[in-house]
XYZ file of C-alpha atoms in Angstrom:
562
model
C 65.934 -105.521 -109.343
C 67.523 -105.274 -105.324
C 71.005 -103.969 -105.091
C 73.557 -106.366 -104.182
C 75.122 -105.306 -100.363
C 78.740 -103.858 -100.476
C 80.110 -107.136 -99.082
C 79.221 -109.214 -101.637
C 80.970 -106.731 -104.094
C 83.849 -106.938 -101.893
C 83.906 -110.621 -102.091
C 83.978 -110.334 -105.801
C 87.007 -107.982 -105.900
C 88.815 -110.093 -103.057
C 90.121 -112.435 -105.786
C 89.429 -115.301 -103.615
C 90.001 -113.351 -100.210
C 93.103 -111.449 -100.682
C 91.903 -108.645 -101.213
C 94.892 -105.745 -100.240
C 95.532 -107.487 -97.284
C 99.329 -108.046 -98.258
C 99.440 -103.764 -98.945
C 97.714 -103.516 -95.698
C 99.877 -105.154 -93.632
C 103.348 -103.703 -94.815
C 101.819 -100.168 -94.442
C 103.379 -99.114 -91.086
C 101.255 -95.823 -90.888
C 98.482 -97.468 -89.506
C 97.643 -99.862 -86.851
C 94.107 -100.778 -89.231
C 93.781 -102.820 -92.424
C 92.399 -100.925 -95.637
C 88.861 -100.573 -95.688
C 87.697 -103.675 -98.208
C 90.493 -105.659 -96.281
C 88.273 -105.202 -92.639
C 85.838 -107.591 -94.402
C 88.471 -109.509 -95.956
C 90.412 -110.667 -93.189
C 87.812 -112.168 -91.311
C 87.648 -115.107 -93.628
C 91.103 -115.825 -92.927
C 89.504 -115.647 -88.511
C 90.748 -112.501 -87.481
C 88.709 -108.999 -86.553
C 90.088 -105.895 -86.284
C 89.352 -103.934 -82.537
C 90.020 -101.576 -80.598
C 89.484 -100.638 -76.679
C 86.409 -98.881 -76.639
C 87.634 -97.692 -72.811
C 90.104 -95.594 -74.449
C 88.466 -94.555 -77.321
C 87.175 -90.907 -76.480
C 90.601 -90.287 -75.152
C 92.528 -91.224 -77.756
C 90.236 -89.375 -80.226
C 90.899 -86.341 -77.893
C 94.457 -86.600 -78.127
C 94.111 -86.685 -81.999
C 94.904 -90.221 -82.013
C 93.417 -93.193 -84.410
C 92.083 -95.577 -82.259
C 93.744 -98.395 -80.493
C 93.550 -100.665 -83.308
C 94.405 -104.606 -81.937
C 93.029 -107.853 -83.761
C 91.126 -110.851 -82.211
C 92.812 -114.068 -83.643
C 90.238 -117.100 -83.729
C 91.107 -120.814 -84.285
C 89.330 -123.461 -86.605
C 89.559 -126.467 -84.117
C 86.764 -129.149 -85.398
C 85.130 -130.016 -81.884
C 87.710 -128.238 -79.883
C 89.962 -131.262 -79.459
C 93.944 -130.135 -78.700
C 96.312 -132.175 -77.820
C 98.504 -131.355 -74.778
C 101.279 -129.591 -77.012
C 98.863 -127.878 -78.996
C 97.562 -126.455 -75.860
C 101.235 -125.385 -74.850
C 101.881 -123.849 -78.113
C 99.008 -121.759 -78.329
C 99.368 -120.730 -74.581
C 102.488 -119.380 -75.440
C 101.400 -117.327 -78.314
C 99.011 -115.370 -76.139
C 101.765 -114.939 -73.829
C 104.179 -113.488 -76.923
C 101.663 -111.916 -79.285
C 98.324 -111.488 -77.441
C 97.364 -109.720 -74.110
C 98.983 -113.095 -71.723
C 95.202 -114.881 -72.227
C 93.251 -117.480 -74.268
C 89.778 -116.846 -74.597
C 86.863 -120.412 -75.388
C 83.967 -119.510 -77.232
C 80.906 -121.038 -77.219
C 82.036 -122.353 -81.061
C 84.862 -124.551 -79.183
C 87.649 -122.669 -80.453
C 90.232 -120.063 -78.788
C 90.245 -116.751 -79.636
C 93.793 -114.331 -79.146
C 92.573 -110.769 -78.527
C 94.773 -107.910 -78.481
C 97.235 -108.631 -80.984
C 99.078 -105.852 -82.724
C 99.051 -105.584 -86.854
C 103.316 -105.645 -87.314
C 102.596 -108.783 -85.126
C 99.504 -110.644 -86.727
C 101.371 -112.713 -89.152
C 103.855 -114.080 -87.207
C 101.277 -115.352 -84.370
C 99.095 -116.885 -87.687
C 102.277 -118.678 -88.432
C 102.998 -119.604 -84.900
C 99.318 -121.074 -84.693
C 100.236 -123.009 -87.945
C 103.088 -124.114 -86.432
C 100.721 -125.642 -83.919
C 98.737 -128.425 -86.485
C 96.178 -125.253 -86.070
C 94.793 -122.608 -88.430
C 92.206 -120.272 -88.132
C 90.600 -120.309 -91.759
C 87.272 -120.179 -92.324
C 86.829 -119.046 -88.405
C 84.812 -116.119 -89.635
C 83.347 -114.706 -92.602
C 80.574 -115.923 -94.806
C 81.694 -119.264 -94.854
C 81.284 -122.733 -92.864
C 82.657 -121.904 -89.674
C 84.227 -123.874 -86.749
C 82.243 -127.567 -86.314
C 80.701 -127.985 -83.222
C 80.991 -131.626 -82.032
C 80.063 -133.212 -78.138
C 82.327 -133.206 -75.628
C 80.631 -136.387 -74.661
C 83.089 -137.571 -71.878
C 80.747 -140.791 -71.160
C 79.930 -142.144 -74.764
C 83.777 -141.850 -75.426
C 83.735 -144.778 -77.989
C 81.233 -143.291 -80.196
C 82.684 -139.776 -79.420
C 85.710 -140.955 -81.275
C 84.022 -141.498 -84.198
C 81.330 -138.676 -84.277
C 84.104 -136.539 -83.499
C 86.370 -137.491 -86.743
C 82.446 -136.794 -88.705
C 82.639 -133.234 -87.489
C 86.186 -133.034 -88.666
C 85.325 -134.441 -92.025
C 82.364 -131.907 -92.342
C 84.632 -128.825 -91.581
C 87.453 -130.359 -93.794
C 85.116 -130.435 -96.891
C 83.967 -127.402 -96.177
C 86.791 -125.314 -95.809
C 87.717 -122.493 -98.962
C 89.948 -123.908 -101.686
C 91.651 -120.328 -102.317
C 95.181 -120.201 -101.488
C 94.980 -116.664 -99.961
C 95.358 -117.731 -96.531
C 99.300 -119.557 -97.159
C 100.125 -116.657 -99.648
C 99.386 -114.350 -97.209
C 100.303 -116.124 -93.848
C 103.205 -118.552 -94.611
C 104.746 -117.195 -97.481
C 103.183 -120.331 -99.606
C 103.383 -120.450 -103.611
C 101.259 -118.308 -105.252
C 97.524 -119.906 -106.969
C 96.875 -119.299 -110.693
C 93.285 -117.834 -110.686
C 91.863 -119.395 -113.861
C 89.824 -121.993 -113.597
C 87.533 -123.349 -111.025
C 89.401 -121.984 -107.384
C 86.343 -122.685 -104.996
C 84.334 -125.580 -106.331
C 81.618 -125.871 -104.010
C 81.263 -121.721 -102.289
C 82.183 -120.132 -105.557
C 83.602 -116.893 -106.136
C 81.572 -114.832 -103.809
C 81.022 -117.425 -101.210
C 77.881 -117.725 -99.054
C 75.345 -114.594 -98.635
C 76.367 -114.722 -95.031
C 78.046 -116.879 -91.959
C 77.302 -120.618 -91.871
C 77.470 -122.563 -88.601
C 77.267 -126.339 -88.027
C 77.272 -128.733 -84.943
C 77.133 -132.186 -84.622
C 74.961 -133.716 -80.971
C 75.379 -136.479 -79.268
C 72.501 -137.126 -77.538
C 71.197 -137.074 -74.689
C 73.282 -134.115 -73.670
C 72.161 -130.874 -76.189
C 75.636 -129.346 -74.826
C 75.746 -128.060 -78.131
C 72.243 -126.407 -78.717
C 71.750 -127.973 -82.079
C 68.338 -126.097 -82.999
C 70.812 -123.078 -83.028
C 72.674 -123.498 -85.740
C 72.336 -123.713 -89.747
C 72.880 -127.353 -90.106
C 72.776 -130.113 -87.314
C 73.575 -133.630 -86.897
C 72.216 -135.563 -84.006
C 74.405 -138.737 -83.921
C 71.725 -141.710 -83.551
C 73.764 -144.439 -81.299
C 72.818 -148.070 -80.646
C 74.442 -150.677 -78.293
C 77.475 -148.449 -78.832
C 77.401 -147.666 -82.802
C 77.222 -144.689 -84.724
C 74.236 -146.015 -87.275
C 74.005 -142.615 -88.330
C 72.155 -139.098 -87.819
C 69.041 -137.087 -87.892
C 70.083 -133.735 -89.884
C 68.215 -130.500 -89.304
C 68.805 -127.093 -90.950
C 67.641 -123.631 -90.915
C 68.391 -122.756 -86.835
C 69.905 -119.343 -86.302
C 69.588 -116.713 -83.428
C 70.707 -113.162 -84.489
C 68.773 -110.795 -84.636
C 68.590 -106.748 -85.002
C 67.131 -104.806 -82.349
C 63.824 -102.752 -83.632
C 63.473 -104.747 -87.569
C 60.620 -107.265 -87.070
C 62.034 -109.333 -90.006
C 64.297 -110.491 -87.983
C 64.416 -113.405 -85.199
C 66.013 -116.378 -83.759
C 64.800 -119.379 -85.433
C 65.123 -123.157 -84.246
C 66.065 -126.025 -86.913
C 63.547 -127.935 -88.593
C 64.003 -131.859 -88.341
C 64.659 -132.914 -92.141
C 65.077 -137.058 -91.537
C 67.949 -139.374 -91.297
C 71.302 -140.127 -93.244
C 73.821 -143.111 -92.739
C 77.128 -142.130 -92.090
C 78.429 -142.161 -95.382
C 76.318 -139.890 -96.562
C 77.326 -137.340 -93.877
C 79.667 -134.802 -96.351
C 77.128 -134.977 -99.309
C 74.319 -133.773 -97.136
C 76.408 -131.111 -95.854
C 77.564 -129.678 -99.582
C 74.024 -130.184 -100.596
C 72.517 -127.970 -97.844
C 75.193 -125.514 -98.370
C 75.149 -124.505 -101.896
C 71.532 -124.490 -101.907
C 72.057 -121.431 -99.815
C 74.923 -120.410 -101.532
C 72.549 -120.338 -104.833
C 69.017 -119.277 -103.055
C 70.342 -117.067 -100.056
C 69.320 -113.604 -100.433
C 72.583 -111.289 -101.370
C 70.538 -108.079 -101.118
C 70.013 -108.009 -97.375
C 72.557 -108.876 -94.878
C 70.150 -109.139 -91.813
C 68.010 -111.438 -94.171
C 70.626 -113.486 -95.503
C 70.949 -116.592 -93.334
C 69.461 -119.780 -93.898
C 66.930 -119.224 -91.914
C 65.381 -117.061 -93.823
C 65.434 -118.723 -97.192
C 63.693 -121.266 -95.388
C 60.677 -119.528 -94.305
C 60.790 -117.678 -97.443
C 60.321 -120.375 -99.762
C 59.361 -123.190 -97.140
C 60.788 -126.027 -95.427
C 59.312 -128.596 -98.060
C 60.337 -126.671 -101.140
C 64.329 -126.586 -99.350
C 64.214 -130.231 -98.281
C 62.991 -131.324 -101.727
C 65.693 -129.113 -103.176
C 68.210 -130.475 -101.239
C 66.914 -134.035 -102.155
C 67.399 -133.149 -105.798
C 71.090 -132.023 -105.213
C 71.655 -135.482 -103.221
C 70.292 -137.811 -105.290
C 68.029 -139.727 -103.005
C 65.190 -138.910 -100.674
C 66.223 -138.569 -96.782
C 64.939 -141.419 -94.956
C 62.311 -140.459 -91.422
C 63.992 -139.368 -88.029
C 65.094 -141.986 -86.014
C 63.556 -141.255 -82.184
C 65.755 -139.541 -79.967
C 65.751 -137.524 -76.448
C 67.261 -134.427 -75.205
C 67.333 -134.217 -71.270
C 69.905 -130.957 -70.583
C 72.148 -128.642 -72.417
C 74.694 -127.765 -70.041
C 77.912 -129.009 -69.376
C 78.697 -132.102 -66.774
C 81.001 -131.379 -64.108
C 83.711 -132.754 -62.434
C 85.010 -136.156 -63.104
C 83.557 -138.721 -65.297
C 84.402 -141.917 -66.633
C 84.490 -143.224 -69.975
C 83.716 -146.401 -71.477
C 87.520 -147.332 -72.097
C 88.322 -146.940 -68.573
C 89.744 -143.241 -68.927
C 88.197 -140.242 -67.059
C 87.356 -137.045 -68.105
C 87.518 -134.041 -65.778
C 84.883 -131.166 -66.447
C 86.358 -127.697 -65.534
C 84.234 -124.152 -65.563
C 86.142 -121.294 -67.018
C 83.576 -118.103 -66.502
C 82.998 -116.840 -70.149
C 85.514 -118.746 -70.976
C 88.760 -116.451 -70.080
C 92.060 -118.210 -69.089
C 94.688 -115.674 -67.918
C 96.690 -115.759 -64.603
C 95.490 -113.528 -62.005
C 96.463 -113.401 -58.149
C 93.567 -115.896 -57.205
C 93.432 -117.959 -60.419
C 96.743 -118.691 -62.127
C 94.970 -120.580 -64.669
C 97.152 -120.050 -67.405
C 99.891 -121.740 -65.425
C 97.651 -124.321 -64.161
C 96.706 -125.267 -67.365
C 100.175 -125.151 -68.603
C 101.238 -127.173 -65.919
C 98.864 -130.084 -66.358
C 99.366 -130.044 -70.064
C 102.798 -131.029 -68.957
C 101.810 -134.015 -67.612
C 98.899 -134.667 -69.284
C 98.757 -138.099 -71.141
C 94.641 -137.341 -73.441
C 93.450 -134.308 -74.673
C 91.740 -131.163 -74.119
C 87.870 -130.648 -75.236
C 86.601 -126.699 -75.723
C 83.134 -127.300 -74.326
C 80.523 -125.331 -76.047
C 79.561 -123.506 -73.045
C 83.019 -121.847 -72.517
C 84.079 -124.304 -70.439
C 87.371 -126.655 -70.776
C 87.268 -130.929 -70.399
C 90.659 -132.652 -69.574
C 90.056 -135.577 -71.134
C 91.276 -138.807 -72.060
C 93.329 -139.250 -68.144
C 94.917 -142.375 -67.335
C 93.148 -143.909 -63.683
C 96.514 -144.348 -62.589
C 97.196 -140.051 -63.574
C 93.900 -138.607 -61.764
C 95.518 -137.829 -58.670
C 97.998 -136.020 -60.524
C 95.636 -134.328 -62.645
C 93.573 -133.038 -59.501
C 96.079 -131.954 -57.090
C 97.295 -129.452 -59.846
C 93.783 -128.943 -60.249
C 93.409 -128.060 -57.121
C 97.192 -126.181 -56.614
C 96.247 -123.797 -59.221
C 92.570 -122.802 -57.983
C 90.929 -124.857 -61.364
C 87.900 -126.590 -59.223
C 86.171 -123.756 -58.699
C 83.353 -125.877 -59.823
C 82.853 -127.460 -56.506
C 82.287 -123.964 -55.144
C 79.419 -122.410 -57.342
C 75.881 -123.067 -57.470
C 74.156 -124.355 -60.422
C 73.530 -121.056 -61.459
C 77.384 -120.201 -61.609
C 77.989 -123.127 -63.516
C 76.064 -122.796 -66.208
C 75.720 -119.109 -67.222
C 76.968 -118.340 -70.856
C 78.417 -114.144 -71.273
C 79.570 -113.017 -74.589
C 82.713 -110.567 -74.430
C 81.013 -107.421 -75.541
C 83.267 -104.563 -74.143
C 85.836 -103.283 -73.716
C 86.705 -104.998 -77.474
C 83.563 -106.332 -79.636
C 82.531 -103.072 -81.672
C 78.992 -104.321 -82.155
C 78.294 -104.212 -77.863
C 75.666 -101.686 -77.125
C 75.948 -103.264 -72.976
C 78.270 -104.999 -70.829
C 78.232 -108.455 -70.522
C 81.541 -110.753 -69.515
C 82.496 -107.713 -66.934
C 78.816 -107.494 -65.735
C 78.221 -111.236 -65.268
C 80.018 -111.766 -61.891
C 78.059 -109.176 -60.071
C 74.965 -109.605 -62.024
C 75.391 -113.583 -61.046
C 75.609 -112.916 -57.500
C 72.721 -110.068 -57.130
C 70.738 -113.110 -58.692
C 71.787 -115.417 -56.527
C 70.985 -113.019 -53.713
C 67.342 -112.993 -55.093
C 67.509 -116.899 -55.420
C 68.597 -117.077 -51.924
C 65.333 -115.467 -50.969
C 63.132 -117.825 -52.119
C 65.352 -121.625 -51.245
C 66.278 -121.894 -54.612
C 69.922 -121.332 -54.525
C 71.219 -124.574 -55.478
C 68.212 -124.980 -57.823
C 69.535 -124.750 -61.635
C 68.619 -121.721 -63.700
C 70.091 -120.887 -67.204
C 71.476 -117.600 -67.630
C 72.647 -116.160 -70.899
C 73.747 -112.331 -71.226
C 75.319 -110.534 -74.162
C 75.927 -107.194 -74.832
C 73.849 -107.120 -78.325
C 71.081 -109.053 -80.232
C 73.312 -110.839 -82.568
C 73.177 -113.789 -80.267
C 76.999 -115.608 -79.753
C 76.368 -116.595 -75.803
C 73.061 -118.519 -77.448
C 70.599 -116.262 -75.391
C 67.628 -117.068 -76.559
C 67.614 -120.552 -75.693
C 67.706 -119.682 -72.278
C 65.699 -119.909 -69.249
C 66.503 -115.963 -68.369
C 68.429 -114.152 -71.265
C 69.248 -110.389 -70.826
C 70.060 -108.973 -74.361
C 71.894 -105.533 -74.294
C 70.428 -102.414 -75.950
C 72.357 -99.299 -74.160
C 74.669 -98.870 -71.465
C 72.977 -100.365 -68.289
C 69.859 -101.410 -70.290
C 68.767 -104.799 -71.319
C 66.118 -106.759 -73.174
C 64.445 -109.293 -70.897
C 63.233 -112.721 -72.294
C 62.485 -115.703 -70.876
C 61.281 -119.297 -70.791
C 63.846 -121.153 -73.319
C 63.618 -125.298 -72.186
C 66.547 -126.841 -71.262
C 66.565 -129.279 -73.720
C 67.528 -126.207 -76.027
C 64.118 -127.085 -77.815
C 62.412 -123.588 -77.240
C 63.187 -120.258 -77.524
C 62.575 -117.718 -74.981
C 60.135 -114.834 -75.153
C 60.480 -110.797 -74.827
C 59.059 -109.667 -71.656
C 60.506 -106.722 -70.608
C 62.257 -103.954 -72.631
C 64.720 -101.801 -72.258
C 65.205 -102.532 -68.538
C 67.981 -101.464 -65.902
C 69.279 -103.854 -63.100
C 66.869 -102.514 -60.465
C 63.740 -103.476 -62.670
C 65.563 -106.943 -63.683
C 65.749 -108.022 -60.473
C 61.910 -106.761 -59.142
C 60.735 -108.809 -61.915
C 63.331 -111.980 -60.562
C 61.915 -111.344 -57.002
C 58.515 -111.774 -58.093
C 58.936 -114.787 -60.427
C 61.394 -116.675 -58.700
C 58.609 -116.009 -55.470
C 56.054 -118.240 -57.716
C 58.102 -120.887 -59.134
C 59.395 -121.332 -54.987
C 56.020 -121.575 -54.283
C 53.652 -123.093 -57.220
C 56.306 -125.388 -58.667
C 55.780 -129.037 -59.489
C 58.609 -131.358 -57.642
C 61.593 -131.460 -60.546
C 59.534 -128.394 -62.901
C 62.321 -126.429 -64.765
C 61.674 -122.197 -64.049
C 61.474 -122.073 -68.262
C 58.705 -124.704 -67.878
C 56.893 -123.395 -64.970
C 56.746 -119.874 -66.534
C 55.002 -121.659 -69.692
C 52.271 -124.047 -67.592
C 51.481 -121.172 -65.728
C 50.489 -119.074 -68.647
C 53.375 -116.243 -67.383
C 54.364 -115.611 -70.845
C 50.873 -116.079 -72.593
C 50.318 -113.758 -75.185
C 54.037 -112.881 -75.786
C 55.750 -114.290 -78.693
C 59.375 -113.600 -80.150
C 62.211 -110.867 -79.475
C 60.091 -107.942 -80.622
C 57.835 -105.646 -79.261
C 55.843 -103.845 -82.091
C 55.276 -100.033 -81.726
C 52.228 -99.505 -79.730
C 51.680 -102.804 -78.524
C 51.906 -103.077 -74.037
C-alpha cells in the first residue's frame, strides 16, 4: 500500500488547521513559524518568505534568513468597495513593504510583512469586511468571476453565484478567529468540516465562473468552471466543466497542464450542489500519495471523464442536462472606458504584473487612493493583474479621468497590444519555488520583443505573452500564444501556440534557452506570420495551420528525443 505524503499527516495533526501556529507566533526567537506550522498557515492565506537577494549574505553573516510573509485576500471576483480599497491600502502602507500586489486569482496579496506584525494586519484586513481564509492551501481557493464591465446586469448576478460558491466552500474550523481575532474557542467533537473533512482536499482547488464571450478568466484552467449561459439579458444558467489545471514539474512526464472537460448544463439553483458534488469526489478519490499527482486533473484521466461525471451524477441526484452553445472570442482584458447597460461606465486600467506602489513616475498608490476618495462604484481585480473602476456615475467620469490621468494611471493609451496583455508571475526576489526571473525581467524582455515585432510591422499587432519564473503555472502560461517557463537563472522553457480563446494549450519548442536564442527564434517566426499570415490570423493560429509545431506535443521533452 503507497505512503501517505507528509502533508496530509500534517493536516491530520493540525486539529482543523491550528496546528502550533499560536506557539509559533509568540516565540520571539525567530522571524519563521515551526516547521508543521509552514504548511499550516497557508490555509489561513499567508506564506512564509524571504529575500532571496540577501540570502547568501545573510547566511554569511551567520544570520537566519530574512524571514517576511505574503498576506493574500479571499475576495470572491475581486469586487471592493471604495473603503475597502482604502483600508487595505493602508495596511500595506503600515504592515507591508508600502504596495498591494493583484494576482491573476483577483485578490491582493501583502508581501513583506514581519511575524510580531502578521496578526495585527489579519485583523486589520478583517476589519476591512475582508479575510484571507481559504486563500491557499488544499482547499477551494479565491472564486474567479468576470469583470464583465458591458453585461453589468447579468454581472450582478453571476457575480453574487461566485460568491455563493466560495461561501459554501469555505472551512468550517474555527482556527482562523481563534488564532486571528481572539474568537471563542471550537469544541472538536463532532462533525467540524462537513463537506472537506478532517484532512481536507489531496491538494489546491481552484474555481472560476465566465461570462462569455470574454474568457478573461481562462476557464479551461481551472478545477471547476462555470460558463454563465445569458439570454436577452438572463442568467438561465451554466455549462460546468472540471478537471483543468496547469502545473506542472519540470523533467516528470506524469505531469502536465490539462484543459477542462465540458460536463453539460445546470440551472442556477443547482449551482452550490454541483460545486460540493465535484469537490468531495476529489476529496474521496484524489490521490493522497503523490503531491504532483494529486489534482483533479489527474483523477480524471486516471479513472476517466465518464466514470467522474457519472460519479458526480450519483452524488447530485440527477443527470446533468447537454451544453448549451456558447462562443469564446478573446481572453484578455478590455481597455479603457466602457459602458454598461445601466448607464454607468467602467474604466479598464493596466497595472504591469499587477504591482501598485508609488514610485517617482507612477504614484499609483496615491492615485488609487485618491480616486477611491471620490469614487461613487467599485473596484474589479481583473484576472489578468489588471484593476477596473467600475460602477462610475456619467456625471463622475471626468473626475475619475483627470485623476487618472494626474497620477500617470492611463498608461494604457501608451502601450502596444503586446504591453497590455502580458501576464508575469512574481518569482524573485520572494517566491521560494522561482528557478528564473520573471516580474523584474518582463519590462525589458517586453521591449526587446517589441524591438523584434517592430521589425517585421507587427507592433501594434496583439501577441500573448505569459512568463513565470517556474513550471507551476500562476501567470496561466500555457495558454499562451508565447509562454517562457523558467528553469535556471537566465534560462527558459519555450512553448508556444495557446489560442486566444484560452481553448488550447501551447506546445514545448525550445528548451532550456537564454534571451539571445529566444529572440532568434522570435525573429524568424514573427518574419513568417508578417509575411504568410491570413488577414485577422492570430500568431498561436498561424503557427498551428502552418504545421510550425507539428510533431510537438505537451511541456516535455523526453530524454533522447530532438
Amino acid at each position: 500500500m503507497s505512503t501517505l505524503t507528509a502533508q496530509e499527516g500534517i493536516k491530520t495533526r493540525s486539529r482543523y488547521l491550528r496546528g502550533t501556529l499560536g506557539e509559533s507566533l509568540a516565540d520571539g526567537a525567530t522571524g519563521a513559524v515551526a516547521g508543521d506550522d509552514v504548511f499550516v498557515i497557508k490555509f489561513h492565506g499567508s506564506y512564509i518568505q524571504d529575500d532571496r537577494d540577501r540570502r547568501e549574505a545573510r547566511r554569511a553573516a551567520k544570520l537566519e534568513p530574512d524571514w517576511t510573509f505574503m498576506i493574500r485576500t479571499r475576495t470572491p471576483g475581486g469586487v471592493l468597495t471604495p473603503s475597502q480599497w482604502l483600508g487595505l491600502s493602508a495596511i500595506a502602507r503600515e504592515y507591508g513593504d508600502e504596495g498591494l500586489r493583484l494576482t491573476t486569482r483577483q485578490a491582493i496579496q501583502f508581501h513583506g510583512v514581519i511575524k510580531r506584525e502578521l496578526k495585527a494586519t489579519m485583523a486589520a484586513i478583517n476589519a476591512q469586511l475582508i479575510d484571507t481564509i481559504a486563500a491557499c492551501g488544499d482547499v477551494n481557493r479565491n472564486v474567479l468571476c468576470s469583470p464583465n464591465p458591458v453585461e453589468s446586469r447579468a454581472h450582478a448576478e453571476v457575480y453574487e453565484w461566485a460568491r455563493r460558491i466560495s461561501e459554501h466552500l469555505l472551512p468550517n474550523t474555527r482556527a482562523y478567529h481563534e488564532l486571528w481575532l481572539d474568537g471563542e474557542k471550537q469544541a472538536l467533537e463532532g462533525v467540524v468540516e462537513p463537506i472537506y473533512g478532517p484532512t481536507y482536499l489531496p491538494r489546491k482547488f481552484k474555481t472560476a465562473v465566465v461570462i462569455p464571450p470574454q474568457n478573461d478568466v481562462d476557464i479551461f484552467a481551472h478545477d471547476l468552471g462555470y460558463i454563465a449561459i445569458i439570454e436577452d439579458g438572463r442568467l438561465l444558467g451554466f455549462n460546468v466543466t472540471a478537471g483543468g489545471g496547469l502545473g506542472t514539474s519540470h523533467g516528470n512526464l506524469k505531469t502536465y497542464p490539462r484543459l477542462a472537460d465540458l460536463l453539460g448544463f445546470i440551472t442556477p439553483e443547482q449551482t452550490l450542489a454541483f460545486a460540493e458534488a465535484v469537490l468531495t469526489t476529489q476529496r474521496d478519490f484524489g490521490d493522497r500519495t503523490s503531491r504532483d499527482n494529486s489534482k483533479l486533473k489527474y483523477t480524471i484521466i486516471d479513472r476517466g471523464v465518464d466514470w467522474f461525471k457519472a460519479e458526480v451524477e450519483r452524488r447530485l441526484g440527477f443527470e446533468l442536462a447537454p451544453a448549451r452553445p456558447f462562443v469564446f472570442t478573446g481572453q484578455g482584458d478590455r481597455f479603457g472606458w466602457h459602458e454598461g447597460a445601466d448607464g454607468r461606465w467602467h474604466l479598464n486600467l493596466r497595472i504591469p504584473a499587477g504591482r501598485i506602489r508609488d514610485t517617482v513616475d507612477r504614484p499609483w498608490l496615491s492615485g488609487l487612493e485618491a480616486i477611491a476618495r471620490v469614487h461613487q462604484g467599485d473596484f474589479r481585480l481583473s484576472p489578468n493583474q489588471n484593476l477596473v473602476v467600475a460602477g462610475v456615475p456619467a456625471a463622475h467620469r471626468d473626475e475619475i479621468e483627470a485623476l487618472v490621468r494626474q497620477y500617470a494611471l492611463d498608461l494604457y493609451t501608451s502601450q502596444t497590444p503586446l504591453q497590455r496583455d502580458a501576464l508575469a508571475c512574481v518569482a524573485f526576489p520572494t517566491c521560494p519555488l522561482a528557478m528564473a526571473e520573471a516580474e523584474r525581467y518582463l519590462p525589458d524582455l517586453l521591449g526587446k520583443v517589441s524591438a523584434v515585432q517592430a521589425n517585421h510591422g507587427l507592433l501594434n499587432d496583439p501577441l500573448v505573452l505569459r512568463i513565470t519564473g517556474c513550471p507551476n503555472g500562476c501567470a496561466r502560461p500555457y495558454l499562451a500564444e508565447v509562454a517562457l517557463i523558467g528553469k535556471a537563472l537566465g534560462r527558459y522553457n519555450l512553448l508556444l501556440g495557446g489560442s486566444v480563446q484560452g481553448d488550447r494549450l501551447a506546445v514545448l519548442y525550445r528548451e532550456n534557452i537564454d534571451e539571445p536564442e529566444f529572440l532568434g527564434v522570435l525573429e524568424n517566426l514573427l518574419g513568417r506570420y508578417a509575411a504568410e499570415r491570413d488577414v485577422g490570423e492570430r500568431f498561436g493560429d498561424f503557427l498551428h495551420r502552418r504545421g510550425v509545431l507539428d510533431g510537438l506535443h505537451g511541456v516535455h521533452r523526453e530524454r533522447g528525443a530532438a
